[in-house]
Short mmCIF file of C-alpha atoms in Angstrom, two decimals:
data_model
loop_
_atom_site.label_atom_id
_atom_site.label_comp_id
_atom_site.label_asym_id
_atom_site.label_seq_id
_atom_site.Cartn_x
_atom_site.Cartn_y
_atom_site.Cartn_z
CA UNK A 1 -25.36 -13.07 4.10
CA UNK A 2 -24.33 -16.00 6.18
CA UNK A 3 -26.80 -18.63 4.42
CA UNK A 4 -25.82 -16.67 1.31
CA UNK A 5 -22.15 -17.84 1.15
CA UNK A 6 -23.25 -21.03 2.54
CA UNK A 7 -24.96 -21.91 -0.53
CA UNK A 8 -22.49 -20.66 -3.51
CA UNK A 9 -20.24 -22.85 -0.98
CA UNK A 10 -21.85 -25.90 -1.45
CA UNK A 11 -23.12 -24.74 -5.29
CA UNK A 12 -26.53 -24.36 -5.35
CA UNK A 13 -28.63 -21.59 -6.28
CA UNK A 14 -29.98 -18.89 -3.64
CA UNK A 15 -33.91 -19.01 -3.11
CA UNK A 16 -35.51 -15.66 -3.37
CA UNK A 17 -38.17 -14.33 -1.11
CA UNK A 18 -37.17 -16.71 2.30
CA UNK A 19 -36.09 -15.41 5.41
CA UNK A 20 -32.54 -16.46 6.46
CA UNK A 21 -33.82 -19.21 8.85
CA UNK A 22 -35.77 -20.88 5.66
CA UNK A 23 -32.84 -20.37 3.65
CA UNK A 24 -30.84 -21.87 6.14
CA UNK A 25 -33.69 -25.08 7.08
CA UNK A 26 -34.02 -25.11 3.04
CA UNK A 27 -30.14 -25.48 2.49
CA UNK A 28 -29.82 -28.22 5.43
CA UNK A 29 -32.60 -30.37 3.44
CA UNK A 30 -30.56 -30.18 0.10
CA UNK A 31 -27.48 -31.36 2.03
CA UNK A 32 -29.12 -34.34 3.64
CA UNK A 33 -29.67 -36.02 6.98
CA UNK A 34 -25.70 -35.95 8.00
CA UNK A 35 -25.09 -34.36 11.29
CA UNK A 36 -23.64 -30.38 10.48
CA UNK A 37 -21.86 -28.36 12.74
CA UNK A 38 -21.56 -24.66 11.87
CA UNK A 39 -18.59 -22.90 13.07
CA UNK A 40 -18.41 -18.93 12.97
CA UNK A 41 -14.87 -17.95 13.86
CA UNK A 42 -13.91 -14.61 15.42
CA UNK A 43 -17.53 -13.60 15.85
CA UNK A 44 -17.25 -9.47 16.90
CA UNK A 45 -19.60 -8.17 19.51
CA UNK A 46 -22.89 -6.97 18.41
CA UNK A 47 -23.47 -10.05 16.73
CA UNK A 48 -25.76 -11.65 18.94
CA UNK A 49 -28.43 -11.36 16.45
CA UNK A 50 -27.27 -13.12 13.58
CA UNK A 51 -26.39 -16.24 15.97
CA UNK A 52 -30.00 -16.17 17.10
CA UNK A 53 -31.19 -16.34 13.34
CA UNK A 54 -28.81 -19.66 13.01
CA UNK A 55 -30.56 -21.81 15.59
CA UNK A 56 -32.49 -23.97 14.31
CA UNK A 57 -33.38 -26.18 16.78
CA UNK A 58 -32.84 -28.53 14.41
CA UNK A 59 -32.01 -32.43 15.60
CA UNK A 60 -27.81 -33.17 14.64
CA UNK A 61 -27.59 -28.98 13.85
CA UNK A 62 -25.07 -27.39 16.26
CA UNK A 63 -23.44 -24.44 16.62
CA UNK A 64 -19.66 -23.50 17.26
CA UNK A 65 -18.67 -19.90 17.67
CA UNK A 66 -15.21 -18.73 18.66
CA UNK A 67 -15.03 -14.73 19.58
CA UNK A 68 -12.51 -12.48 21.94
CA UNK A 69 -16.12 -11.01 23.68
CA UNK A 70 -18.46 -12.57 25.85
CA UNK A 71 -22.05 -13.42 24.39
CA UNK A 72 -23.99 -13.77 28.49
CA UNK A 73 -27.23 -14.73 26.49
CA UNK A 74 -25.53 -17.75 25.07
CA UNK A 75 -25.06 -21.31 27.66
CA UNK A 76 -22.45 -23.67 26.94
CA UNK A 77 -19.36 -21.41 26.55
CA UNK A 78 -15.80 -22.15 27.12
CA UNK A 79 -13.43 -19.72 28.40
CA UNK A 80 -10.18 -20.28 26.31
CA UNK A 81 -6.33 -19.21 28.42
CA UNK A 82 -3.81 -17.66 26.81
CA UNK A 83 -0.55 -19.65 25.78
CA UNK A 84 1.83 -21.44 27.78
CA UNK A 85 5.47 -19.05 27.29
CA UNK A 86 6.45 -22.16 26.02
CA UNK A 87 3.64 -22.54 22.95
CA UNK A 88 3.81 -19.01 22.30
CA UNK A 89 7.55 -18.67 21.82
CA UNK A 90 7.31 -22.22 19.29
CA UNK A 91 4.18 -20.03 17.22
CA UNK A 92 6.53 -16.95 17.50
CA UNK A 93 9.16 -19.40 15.88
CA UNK A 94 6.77 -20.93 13.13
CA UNK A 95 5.76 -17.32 12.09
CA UNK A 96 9.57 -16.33 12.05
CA UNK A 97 10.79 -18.81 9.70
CA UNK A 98 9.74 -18.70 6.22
CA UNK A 99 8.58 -21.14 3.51
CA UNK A 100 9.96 -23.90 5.96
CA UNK A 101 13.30 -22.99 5.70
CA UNK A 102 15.57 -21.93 8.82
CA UNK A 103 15.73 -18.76 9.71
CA UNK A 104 17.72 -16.12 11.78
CA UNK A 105 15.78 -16.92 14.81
CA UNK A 106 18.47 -18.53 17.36
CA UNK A 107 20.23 -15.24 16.77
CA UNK A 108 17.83 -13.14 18.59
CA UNK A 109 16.82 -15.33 21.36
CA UNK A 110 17.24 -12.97 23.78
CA UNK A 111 14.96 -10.38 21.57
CA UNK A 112 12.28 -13.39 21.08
CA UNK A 113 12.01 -14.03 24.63
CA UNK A 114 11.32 -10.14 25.64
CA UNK A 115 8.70 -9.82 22.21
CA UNK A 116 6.84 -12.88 23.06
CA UNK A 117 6.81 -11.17 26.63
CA UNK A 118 5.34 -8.23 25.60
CA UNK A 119 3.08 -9.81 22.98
CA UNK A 120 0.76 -11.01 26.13
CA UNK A 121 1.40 -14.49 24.45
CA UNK A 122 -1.66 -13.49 21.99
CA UNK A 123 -1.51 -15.12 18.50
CA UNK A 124 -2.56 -12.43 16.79
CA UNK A 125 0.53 -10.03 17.18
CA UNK A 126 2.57 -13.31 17.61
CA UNK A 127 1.32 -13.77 13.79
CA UNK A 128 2.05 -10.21 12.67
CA UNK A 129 5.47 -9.34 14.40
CA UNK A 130 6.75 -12.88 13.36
CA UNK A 131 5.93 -12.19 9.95
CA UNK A 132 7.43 -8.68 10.10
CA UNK A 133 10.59 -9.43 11.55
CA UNK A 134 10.77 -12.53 9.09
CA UNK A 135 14.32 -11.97 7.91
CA UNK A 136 15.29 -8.77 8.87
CA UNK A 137 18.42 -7.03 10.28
CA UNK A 138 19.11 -6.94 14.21
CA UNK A 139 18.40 -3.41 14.10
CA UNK A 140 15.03 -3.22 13.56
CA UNK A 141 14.31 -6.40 15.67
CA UNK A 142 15.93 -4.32 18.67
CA UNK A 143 14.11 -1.08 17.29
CA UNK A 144 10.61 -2.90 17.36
CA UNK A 145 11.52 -4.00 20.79
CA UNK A 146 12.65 -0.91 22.12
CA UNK A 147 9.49 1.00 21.12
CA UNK A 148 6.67 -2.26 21.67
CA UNK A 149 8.37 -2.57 25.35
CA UNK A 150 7.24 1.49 26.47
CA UNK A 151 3.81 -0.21 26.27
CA UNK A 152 4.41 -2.90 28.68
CA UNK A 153 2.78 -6.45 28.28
CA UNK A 154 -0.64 -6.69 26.27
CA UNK A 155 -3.79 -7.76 27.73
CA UNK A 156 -6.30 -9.65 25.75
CA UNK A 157 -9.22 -7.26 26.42
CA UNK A 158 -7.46 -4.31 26.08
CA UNK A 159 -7.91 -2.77 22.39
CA UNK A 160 -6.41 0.43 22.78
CA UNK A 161 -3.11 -1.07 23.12
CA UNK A 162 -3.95 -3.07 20.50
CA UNK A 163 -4.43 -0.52 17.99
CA UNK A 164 -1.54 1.37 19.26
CA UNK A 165 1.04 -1.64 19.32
CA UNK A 166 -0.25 -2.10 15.87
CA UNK A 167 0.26 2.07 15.16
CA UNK A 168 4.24 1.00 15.60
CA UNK A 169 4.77 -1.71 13.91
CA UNK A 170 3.13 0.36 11.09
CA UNK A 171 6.35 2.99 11.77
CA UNK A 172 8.71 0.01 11.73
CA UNK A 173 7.31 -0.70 8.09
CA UNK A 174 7.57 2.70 7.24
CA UNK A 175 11.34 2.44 6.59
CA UNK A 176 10.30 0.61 3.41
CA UNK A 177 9.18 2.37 0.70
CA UNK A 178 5.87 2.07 0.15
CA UNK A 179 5.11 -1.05 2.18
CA UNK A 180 3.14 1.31 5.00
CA UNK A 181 0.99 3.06 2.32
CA UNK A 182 0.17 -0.08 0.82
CA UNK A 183 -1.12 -1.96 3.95
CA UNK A 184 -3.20 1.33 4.86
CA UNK A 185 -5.13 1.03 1.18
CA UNK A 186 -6.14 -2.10 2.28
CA UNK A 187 -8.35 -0.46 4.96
CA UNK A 188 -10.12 1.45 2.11
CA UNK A 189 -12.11 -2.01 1.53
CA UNK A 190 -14.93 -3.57 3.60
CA UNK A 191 -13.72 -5.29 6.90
CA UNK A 192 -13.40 -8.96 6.63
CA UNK A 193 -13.87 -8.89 2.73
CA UNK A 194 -12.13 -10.66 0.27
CA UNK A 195 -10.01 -8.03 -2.49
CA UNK A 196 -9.93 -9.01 -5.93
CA UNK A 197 -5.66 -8.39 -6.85
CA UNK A 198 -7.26 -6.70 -9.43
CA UNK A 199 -8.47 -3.77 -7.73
CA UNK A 200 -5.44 -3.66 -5.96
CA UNK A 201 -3.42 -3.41 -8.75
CA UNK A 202 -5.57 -1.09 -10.63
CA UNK A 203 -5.37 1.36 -7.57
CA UNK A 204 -1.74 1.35 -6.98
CA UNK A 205 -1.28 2.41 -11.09
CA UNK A 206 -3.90 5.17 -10.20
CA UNK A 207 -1.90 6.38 -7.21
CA UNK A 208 1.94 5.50 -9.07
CA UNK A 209 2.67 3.32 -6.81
CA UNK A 210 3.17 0.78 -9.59
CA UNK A 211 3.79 1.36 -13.28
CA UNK A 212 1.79 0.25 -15.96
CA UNK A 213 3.36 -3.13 -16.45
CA UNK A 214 2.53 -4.04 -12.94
CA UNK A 215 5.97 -5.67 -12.70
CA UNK A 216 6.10 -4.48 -8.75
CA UNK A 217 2.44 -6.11 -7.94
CA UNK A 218 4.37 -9.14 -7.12
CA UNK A 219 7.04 -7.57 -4.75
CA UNK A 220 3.89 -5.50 -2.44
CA UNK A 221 1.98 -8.38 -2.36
CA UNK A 222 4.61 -10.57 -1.15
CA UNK A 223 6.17 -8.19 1.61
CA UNK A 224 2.64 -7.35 2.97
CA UNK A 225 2.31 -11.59 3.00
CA UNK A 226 5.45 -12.31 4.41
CA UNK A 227 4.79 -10.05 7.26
CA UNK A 228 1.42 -11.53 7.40
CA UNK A 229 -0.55 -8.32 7.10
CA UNK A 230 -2.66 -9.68 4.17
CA UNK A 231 -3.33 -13.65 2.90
CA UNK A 232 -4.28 -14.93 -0.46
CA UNK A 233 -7.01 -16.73 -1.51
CA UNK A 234 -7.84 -17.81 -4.80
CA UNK A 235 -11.25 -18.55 -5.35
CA UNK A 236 -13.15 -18.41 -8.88
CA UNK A 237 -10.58 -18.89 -11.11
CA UNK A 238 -12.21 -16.68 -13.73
CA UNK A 239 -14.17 -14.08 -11.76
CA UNK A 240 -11.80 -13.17 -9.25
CA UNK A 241 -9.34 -11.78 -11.96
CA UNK A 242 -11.05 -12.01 -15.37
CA UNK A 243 -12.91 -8.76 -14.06
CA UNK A 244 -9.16 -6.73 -14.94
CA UNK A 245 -6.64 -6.63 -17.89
CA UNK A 246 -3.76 -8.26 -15.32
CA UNK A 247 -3.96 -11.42 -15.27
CA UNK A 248 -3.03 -14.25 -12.61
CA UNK A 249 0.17 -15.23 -14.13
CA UNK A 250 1.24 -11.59 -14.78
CA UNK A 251 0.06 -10.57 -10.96
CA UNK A 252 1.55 -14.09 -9.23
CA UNK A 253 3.92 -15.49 -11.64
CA UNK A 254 5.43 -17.61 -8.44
CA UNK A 255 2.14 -19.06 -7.96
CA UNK A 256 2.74 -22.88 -6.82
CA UNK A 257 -0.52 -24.00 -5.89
CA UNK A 258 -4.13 -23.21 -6.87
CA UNK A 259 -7.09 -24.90 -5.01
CA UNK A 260 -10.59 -24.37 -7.28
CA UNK A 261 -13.65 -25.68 -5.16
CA UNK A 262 -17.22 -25.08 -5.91
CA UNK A 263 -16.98 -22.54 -8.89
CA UNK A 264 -19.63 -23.17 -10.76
CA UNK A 265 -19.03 -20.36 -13.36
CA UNK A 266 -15.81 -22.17 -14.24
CA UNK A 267 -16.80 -23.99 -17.76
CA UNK A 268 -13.65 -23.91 -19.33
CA UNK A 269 -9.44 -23.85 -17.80
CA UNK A 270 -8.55 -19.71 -18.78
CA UNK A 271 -5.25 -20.34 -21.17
CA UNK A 272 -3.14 -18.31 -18.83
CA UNK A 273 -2.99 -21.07 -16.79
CA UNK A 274 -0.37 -22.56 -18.65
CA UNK A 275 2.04 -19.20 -18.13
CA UNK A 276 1.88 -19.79 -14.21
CA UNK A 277 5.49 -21.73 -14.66
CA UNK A 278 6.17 -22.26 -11.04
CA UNK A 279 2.63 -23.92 -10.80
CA UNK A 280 3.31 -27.63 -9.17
CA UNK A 281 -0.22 -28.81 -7.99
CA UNK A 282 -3.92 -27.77 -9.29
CA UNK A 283 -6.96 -29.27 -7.35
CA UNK A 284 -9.90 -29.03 -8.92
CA UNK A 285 -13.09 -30.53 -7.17
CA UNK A 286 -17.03 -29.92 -7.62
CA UNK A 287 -16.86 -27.83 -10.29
CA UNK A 288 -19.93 -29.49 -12.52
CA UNK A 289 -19.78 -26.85 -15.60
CA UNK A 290 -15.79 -27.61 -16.52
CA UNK A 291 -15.84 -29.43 -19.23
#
């Protein structure tokens, strides 16, 4: 799957009947004789296998994974600490404040200093209470406090607390209506898979969570951002919403910038590309079909 994505990435057509190390060697050849390094981020345990069918031993081929587990059959690995109170608290800060702009922040110093506490100084729920408290009322930054602090501070390797610090800030969401049930439908997708808006959209009608003219898509997509409990990517302009009714403009009408690399089914700009009004830069790059 790996050497898969790797070539739509760089557009060029899958070989049939190789094995994923001569899909791999074959790919390397097409790109030339520059030196690659192939980085696999947040590699899950288990995985040991699909690292061993990326080496190559190929001259200038290395490469780079970053995971939260141990691999003891690999050499060569790097034991990464944990943040400095002082670098957490500043990525606690940047995660806080939104589009840029100031936020509430210096009025809950005191809270920040106790959440980044508890937090364990990990990113990851650094990311996702920063985003969730991201405006909100001094209630519920006290209330997600209160109830994160019964669990004490977080330990990297521990991913019971994990899921269950994540189990409450799914009850501090559920005080808006319909944000919780939302986030959970993501989990009805594969794990680490893109979701076409599309489905999305056509799910939440099914379920009435939106109406028919989708006018809400905009509002759920944006909260579950905000808090950073989902990201968007836009990748095939046509095929990643062509496939539904909705379109782009309709779904993100505040849509500012659209990066379009390496779609080769892109032949022609869609004309609802002109009805994204907020749109201020387009980057379009390797796409050799547009015309």
């Amino acid at each position: 799957m790996i050497a898969q994505n790797l070539y739509h990435r760089v557009g060029y057509e899958v070989p049939l009947f190789l094995s994923p190390e001569d899909k791999m060697k074959n790919l390397l050849r097409k790109i030339g004789k520059k030196p690659i390094l192939l980085v696999l981020d947040d590699v899950w345990s288990g995985s040991e296998s699909i690292i061993e069918e990326l080496k190559l031993g190929l001259k200038d081929y290395k490469i780079l994974v970053t995971s939260r587990f141990r691999f003891p059959r690999f050499s060569n690995t790097y034991s990464l600490g944990s943040l400095s109170t002082e670098d957490a608290t500043t990525l606690f800060h940047h995660f806080v404040q939104q589009c840029g702009r100031y936020d509430n922040c210096k009025d809950h110093e005191d809270l920040v200093e106790k959440i980044v506490k508890i937090c364990g100084n990990f990113p990851l729920f650094l990311k996702l209470v920063g985003g969730s408290l991201r405006g909100r009322t001094t209630d519920v930054w006290e209330t997600m406090e209160k109830q994160w602090s019964k669990f004490g501070e977080f330990a990297i390797d521990e991913n019971s607390g994990l899921l269950d610090k994540l189990g409450v800030l799914l009850e501090v969401l559920d005080t808006e209506e319909n944000i919780k049930e939302c986030f959970m439908d993501l989990s009805l997708f594969p794990e680490d898979q893109k979701i076409p808006v599309a489905a999305l959209i056509d799910m939440w009608v099914e379920l009435n969570k939106l109406d028919e003219n989708v006018g809400d898509v905009r509002i759920y997509i944006d909260k579950l951002t905000t808090r950073n409990l989902a990201d968007i990517v836009v990748t095939s302009v046509n095929q990643a919403f062509e496939s539904s009714s909705h379109r782009i403009s309709k779904s993100l009408p505040n849509l500012e910038e659209m990066n379009v690399d390496y779609c080769n089914d892109v032949v022609n700009l869609p004309e609802w590309l002109c009805d994204i009004t907020f749109l201020k830069n387009l980057s379009i790059t390797n796409c050799h079909k547009l015309s």
